[in-house]
Amino acid sequence: MTAKLIKGTEIREEILSEIEKEVKKIKEEHGKVPGLVTILVGENPASISYVTLKVKTANRLGFKEIQDNQSEDISTEDLLALIDKYNKDDSIHGILVQLPLPKQIDEKKVLNAIDPDKDVDGFHPVNVGRLMIGGAEVRFPPCTPAGIQEMIVRAGVETSGAEVVVVGRSNIVGKPIANMMLQKADGANSTVTVIHTRTKDMAAHCKRADILIVAAGVPGLVKPEWIKPGACVIDVGVNRVGEKISEKTGKKIAILKGDVDFDEAKEIAGSITPVPGGVGPMTITMLMKNTLKSLKFTLGLA
Ligand code: NAP
């Protein structure tokens, strides 16, 4: 069997064009656009490239975008004052502080200072609580898990009553996606198992999975023989396993590998995400969706 490919790059375009249409409609009817501020501290090359992509996507969608760059030596107090300014700015619906922050900054204090109703990353404890309660309480599901759920649903995979096995229990992927899939809701209603480094007989759990979501950060961790024939496999792992010269640019680029051995797994699974081009493109897409949702809340449209 050769699995159906669940391509994040294609689903991203579908969702972005839906967002673009909605932004135009809201602008015409209410004279408002989503406002997103991205706060970048210092010059970490990876952070610069993430923020650049976020800014580019927001601009493409017709958002108001402020890229507020701060120097590496900013104090926690000054960063808190900046967040307070954007918390009070009615034209800003989403505040994003790019992580990691420099060592002198109290990261937790900074993230917790963001107004939960502008926390489009969904990491504030209030939003984590809202996600746990589920239903109408949920404001901003965290972006990577929201992207994973969207991919499963758009691929037409049945989630209700499905055995979902999540490998990994991080606060940004494993725990929230496990919580989202067990909710009494469309695109969820699954029976969920979460695996971590203390799990006994990981293979036995994986073999039961109708939907296997792997977010461990260990290349090739999930063996092909652990995959149930026909299962949906979502590989969240992004592991740099070497470097190569890009045919397009002639520059050195990283060779990326997921947590699942794609070539063998695709012969067993029913559907599978590639790495790269799978879950990766979904995270920024869902950030845009959350920012639009935030504007809709302020207008009473959500
Ligand atoms: P993390 O915080 O390092 O958590 C990894 C989790 O996997 C932990 O819960 C750990 O268990 C578990 N784990 C690690 N090795 C294991 C093993 N041998 N057996 C069983 N469980 C194991 O990682 P993360 O932030 O969730 O990220 C996971 C992967 O997803 C990374 O490759 C990351 O780059 C990628 N990622 C991609 C995106 C995206 O594409 N947009 C976004 C976020 C993350 P313990 O808790 O017991 O230590």
Coordinates of C-alpha atoms and ligand atoms in Angstrom, one line a residue:
M1 CA 0.0 0.0 0.0
T2 CA 1.2 3.5 -0.7
A3 CA -0.2 6.0 1.7
K4 CA -2.0 9.2 0.7
L5 CA 0.3 12.2 1.3
I6 CA -1.1 14.8 3.7
K7 CA 0.7 17.9 2.4
G8 CA 0.9 20.8 4.7
T9 CA 2.0 23.1 1.9
E10 CA -1.3 22.5 0.1
I11 CA -3.5 22.7 3.2
R12 CA -1.7 25.9 4.1
E13 CA -2.7 27.5 0.8
E14 CA -6.4 26.4 1.3
I15 CA -6.5 27.9 4.8
L16 CA -4.7 31.1 3.9
S17 CA -7.0 31.8 1.0
E18 CA -10.0 31.3 3.3
I19 CA -8.5 33.8 5.8
E20 CA -7.8 36.3 3.0
K21 CA -11.4 36.2 1.9
E22 CA -12.7 36.6 5.5
V23 CA -10.3 39.5 6.1
K24 CA -11.6 41.3 3.0
K25 CA -15.2 40.8 4.0
I26 CA -14.7 42.0 7.6
K27 CA -12.8 45.1 6.3
E28 CA -15.7 45.9 3.9
E29 CA -18.4 45.4 6.5
H30 CA -16.6 46.6 9.7
G31 CA -13.7 48.7 8.5
K32 CA -11.2 46.7 10.6
V33 CA -8.3 44.3 9.9
P34 CA -6.5 41.9 12.2
G35 CA -3.5 43.5 13.9
L36 CA -0.5 41.4 14.8
V37 CA 2.7 42.6 16.5
T38 CA 5.8 40.4 16.4
I39 CA 8.4 41.2 19.0
L40 CA 11.9 40.0 18.1
V41 CA 14.6 40.4 20.7
G42 CA 18.2 40.2 19.5
E43 CA 19.5 38.7 16.3
N44 CA 19.2 34.9 16.6
P45 CA 19.2 33.8 12.9
A46 CA 16.5 31.2 13.3
S47 CA 14.3 33.6 15.1
I48 CA 14.8 36.3 12.4
S49 CA 13.8 33.8 9.7
Y50 CA 10.7 32.7 11.6
V51 CA 9.6 36.3 12.3
T52 CA 10.3 37.3 8.7
L53 CA 8.0 34.5 7.5
K54 CA 5.3 35.5 10.0
V55 CA 5.5 39.1 8.9
K56 CA 5.4 38.2 5.2
T57 CA 2.3 35.9 5.7
A58 CA 0.5 38.6 7.7
N59 CA 1.2 41.2 5.0
R60 CA 0.0 38.9 2.3
L61 CA -3.3 38.4 4.1
G62 CA -3.9 42.2 4.5
F63 CA -3.3 42.3 8.3
K64 CA -1.9 45.3 10.0
E65 CA 1.6 44.0 11.0
I66 CA 4.1 45.7 13.3
Q67 CA 7.5 44.1 13.5
D68 CA 8.9 45.5 16.8
N69 CA 12.6 44.6 17.0
Q70 CA 14.4 45.1 20.3
S71 CA 18.1 44.9 21.1
E72 CA 19.6 41.9 22.7
D73 CA 20.2 43.8 26.0
I74 CA 16.6 44.9 26.7
S75 CA 15.5 44.4 30.3
T76 CA 12.5 42.4 31.5
E77 CA 10.9 45.7 32.7
D78 CA 11.3 47.4 29.3
L79 CA 9.8 44.3 27.6
L80 CA 6.9 44.2 30.0
A81 CA 6.3 47.9 29.3
L82 CA 6.2 47.2 25.6
I83 CA 3.7 44.4 26.1
D84 CA 1.5 46.6 28.2
K85 CA 1.5 49.2 25.4
Y86 CA 0.2 46.6 22.9
N87 CA -2.2 45.1 25.4
K88 CA -3.9 48.5 25.5
D89 CA -3.7 49.1 21.7
D90 CA -7.2 48.4 20.2
S91 CA -5.7 48.0 16.7
I92 CA -3.6 45.0 17.9
H93 CA -5.4 41.6 18.2
G94 CA -2.4 39.4 18.5
I95 CA 0.9 39.8 20.4
L96 CA 3.7 37.4 19.5
V97 CA 7.0 37.3 21.4
Q98 CA 9.5 35.2 19.4
L99 CA 11.3 32.7 21.6
P100 CA 13.9 32.0 22.8
L101 CA 14.5 35.2 24.7
P102 CA 18.0 36.3 25.9
K103 CA 19.1 34.9 29.3
Q104 CA 18.6 38.1 31.3
I105 CA 14.9 38.1 30.5
D106 CA 12.3 36.4 32.7
E107 CA 10.6 34.6 29.9
K108 CA 7.7 33.3 32.0
K109 CA 6.9 36.7 33.4
V110 CA 7.0 38.2 29.8
L111 CA 4.7 35.5 28.3
N112 CA 2.3 35.7 31.2
A113 CA 2.0 39.5 30.8
I114 CA 0.4 39.2 27.4
D115 CA -3.4 39.8 27.6
P116 CA -4.8 36.2 27.3
D117 CA -7.3 37.7 24.7
K118 CA -4.4 38.7 22.5
D119 CA -2.3 35.5 23.2
V120 CA -2.6 34.1 19.7
D121 CA 0.2 31.6 20.4
G122 CA -2.1 30.0 23.0
F123 CA 0.6 29.5 25.6
H124 CA -0.8 31.7 28.4
P125 CA -2.0 29.6 31.4
V126 CA -5.5 31.1 30.9
N127 CA -5.6 29.8 27.4
V128 CA -4.2 26.4 28.4
G129 CA -7.0 26.2 30.9
R130 CA -9.6 27.2 28.3
L131 CA -8.3 24.5 26.0
M132 CA -8.6 21.9 28.8
I133 CA -12.2 22.9 29.4
G134 CA -12.9 22.8 25.7
G135 CA -16.0 23.8 23.7
A136 CA -16.9 27.5 23.6
E137 CA -14.3 28.2 26.3
V138 CA -11.5 27.8 23.8
R139 CA -10.0 31.0 22.3
F140 CA -6.7 30.2 20.8
P141 CA -5.6 26.6 20.4
P142 CA -1.8 26.5 20.2
C143 CA -0.7 26.7 16.6
T144 CA 1.2 23.5 16.0
P145 CA -1.5 21.2 17.6
A146 CA -4.3 23.2 15.8
G147 CA -2.4 22.6 12.6
I148 CA -2.2 18.9 13.3
Q149 CA -5.9 18.6 14.0
E150 CA -6.8 20.7 10.9
M151 CA -4.6 18.3 8.7
I152 CA -6.3 15.2 10.1
V153 CA -9.8 16.6 9.5
R154 CA -9.0 18.0 6.0
A155 CA -7.5 14.7 5.0
G156 CA -11.0 13.1 5.8
V157 CA -9.7 10.9 8.6
E158 CA -12.4 9.8 11.0
T159 CA -11.5 10.9 14.6
S160 CA -14.7 9.9 16.4
G161 CA -14.0 6.7 18.4
A162 CA -10.5 6.5 16.8
E163 CA -7.5 5.3 18.9
V164 CA -5.1 8.2 18.9
V165 CA -1.6 7.7 20.2
V166 CA 0.5 10.7 20.8
V167 CA 4.3 10.2 21.2
G168 CA 5.6 13.1 23.3
R169 CA 4.2 15.1 26.2
S170 CA 5.6 18.6 25.7
N171 CA 3.5 21.7 26.5
I172 CA 3.7 23.0 23.0
V173 CA 2.7 19.8 21.1
G174 CA 2.1 16.5 22.9
K175 CA -0.1 17.6 25.8
P176 CA -2.3 20.1 23.9
I177 CA -2.9 17.8 20.9
A178 CA -3.8 14.9 23.2
N179 CA -6.2 17.2 25.1
M180 CA -7.7 18.5 21.8
M181 CA -8.3 15.0 20.4
L182 CA -10.2 13.8 23.5
Q183 CA -12.6 16.7 23.6
K184 CA -16.3 16.1 22.9
A185 CA -16.2 18.0 19.6
D186 CA -16.1 17.6 15.9
G187 CA -12.6 16.6 14.7
A188 CA -12.0 15.0 18.1
N189 CA -14.0 12.5 20.3
S190 CA -11.0 10.1 20.1
T191 CA -9.6 7.7 22.7
V192 CA -6.2 9.1 23.5
T193 CA -2.9 7.5 24.8
V194 CA 0.2 9.6 25.5
I195 CA 3.6 8.1 25.3
H196 CA 6.9 9.4 26.8
T197 CA 10.3 8.2 27.9
R198 CA 8.9 6.2 30.8
T199 CA 6.3 4.3 28.8
K200 CA 6.6 0.6 28.8
D201 CA 6.2 -1.2 25.5
M202 CA 5.9 1.8 23.2
A203 CA 5.5 -0.5 20.2
A204 CA 2.4 -2.1 21.5
H205 CA 0.7 1.3 22.0
C206 CA 1.7 2.6 18.6
K207 CA 0.4 -0.6 16.9
R208 CA -3.1 0.1 18.3
A209 CA -3.2 3.6 16.8
D210 CA -5.7 4.6 14.1
I211 CA -4.1 8.0 14.3
L212 CA -0.4 8.1 15.3
I213 CA 0.9 11.6 16.2
V214 CA 4.7 11.6 16.8
A215 CA 6.4 14.6 18.4
A216 CA 9.5 13.3 20.1
G217 CA 12.4 15.0 18.3
V218 CA 14.2 11.7 17.7
P219 CA 14.9 10.8 14.1
G220 CA 13.4 7.4 13.0
L221 CA 12.1 6.7 16.6
V222 CA 8.9 5.1 15.3
K223 CA 9.6 1.9 13.5
P224 CA 7.6 0.9 10.4
E225 CA 6.5 -2.3 12.0
W226 CA 4.8 -0.3 14.9
I227 CA 2.4 1.3 12.4
K228 CA -1.1 -0.3 12.1
P229 CA -1.8 -0.9 8.4
G230 CA -4.0 1.9 7.1
A231 CA -3.3 4.3 10.0
C232 CA -3.0 8.0 9.7
V233 CA 0.6 9.1 10.7
I234 CA 1.3 12.7 11.6
D235 CA 5.1 13.2 11.9
V236 CA 5.7 16.4 13.8
G237 CA 9.5 15.8 14.3
V238 CA 11.9 18.1 12.6
N239 CA 15.5 16.8 13.0
R240 CA 18.6 18.2 11.4
V241 CA 20.5 15.1 10.3
G242 CA 23.1 16.7 8.0
E243 CA 23.7 19.4 5.4
K244 CA 23.5 19.6 1.6
I245 CA 23.8 22.1 -1.1
S246 CA 20.5 23.5 -2.3
E247 CA 19.9 23.0 -6.0
K248 CA 17.9 26.2 -6.1
T249 CA 20.2 28.6 -4.3
G250 CA 23.6 26.8 -4.3
K251 CA 23.7 27.5 -0.6
K252 CA 24.2 25.0 2.3
I253 CA 20.9 23.8 3.8
A254 CA 20.0 21.4 6.5
I255 CA 18.8 17.9 5.7
L256 CA 15.6 17.4 7.7
K257 CA 14.2 14.1 8.9
G258 CA 11.1 13.3 10.9
D259 CA 10.6 11.0 13.8
V260 CA 9.1 8.3 11.5
D261 CA 11.0 6.5 8.8
F262 CA 8.9 8.0 6.0
D263 CA 10.0 5.7 3.1
E264 CA 9.0 2.5 4.8
A265 CA 6.1 3.9 6.8
K266 CA 4.3 5.2 3.7
E267 CA 4.0 1.6 2.4
I268 CA 2.0 0.7 5.6
A269 CA 0.1 3.8 6.6
G270 CA -3.2 4.9 5.0
S271 CA -2.1 8.5 5.1
I272 CA 1.1 10.3 6.2
T273 CA 2.7 13.7 6.5
P274 CA 6.1 14.2 4.9
V275 CA 9.0 16.0 6.6
P276 CA 9.6 18.7 5.4
G277 CA 6.3 20.0 3.9
G278 CA 4.0 18.4 6.4
V279 CA 3.1 19.8 9.8
G280 CA 5.8 22.6 9.5
P281 CA 3.9 25.0 7.2
M282 CA 0.8 24.7 9.4
T283 CA 2.1 26.5 12.5
I284 CA 2.3 30.0 11.0
T285 CA -1.0 29.4 9.2
M286 CA -2.8 28.7 12.4
L287 CA -1.2 31.8 14.0
M288 CA -2.9 33.8 11.3
K289 CA -6.2 32.0 11.9
N290 CA -5.9 32.8 15.6
T291 CA -5.2 36.5 15.0
L292 CA -8.3 36.7 12.7
K293 CA -10.3 34.9 15.4
S294 CA -9.1 37.5 18.0
L295 CA -10.4 40.3 15.8
K296 CA -13.7 38.4 15.4
F297 CA -14.1 38.1 19.1
T298 CA -13.7 41.9 19.5
L299 CA -16.5 42.4 16.9
G300 CA -18.8 39.8 18.3
L301 CA -18.4 37.6 15.2
A302 CA -16.8 34.6 17.1
Ligands
NAP1 P1 10.3 18.2 23.5 O1 9.8 19.4 24.3 O2 11.7 17.9 23.5 O3 9.4 16.9 24.0 C1 9.7 15.7 23.4 C2 8.8 14.7 24.0 O4 9.1 13.4 23.4 C3 9.0 14.5 25.5 O5 7.7 14.4 26.1 C4 9.8 13.2 25.6 O6 9.5 12.4 26.8 C5 9.3 12.4 24.4 N1 10.4 11.5 23.9 C6 11.6 11.9 23.6 N2 12.3 10.7 23.2 C7 11.5 9.7 23.4 C8 11.6 8.3 23.3 N3 12.8 7.7 22.9 N4 10.6 7.5 23.6 C9 9.4 8.1 24.0 N5 9.2 9.4 24.2 C10 10.2 10.2 23.9 O7 9.9 18.4 22.0 P2 8.7 19.3 21.3 O8 9.0 20.7 21.5 O9 7.4 18.7 21.6 O10 9.0 18.9 19.7 C11 9.0 17.6 19.3 C12 9.5 17.6 17.8 O11 8.5 18.3 17.0 C13 10.8 18.2 17.6 O12 11.5 17.5 16.5 C14 10.5 19.6 17.1 O13 11.5 20.2 16.3 C15 9.2 19.3 16.3 N6 8.3 20.5 16.3 C16 7.8 20.9 15.0 C17 7.0 21.9 14.9 C18 6.5 22.3 13.6 O14 6.7 21.6 12.6 N7 5.8 23.4 13.4 C19 6.5 22.6 16.1 C20 7.0 22.2 17.3 C21 7.9 21.1 17.4 P3 9.8 12.9 28.3 O15 8.7 13.9 28.6 O16 9.6 11.7 29.1 O17 11.1 13.5 28.3

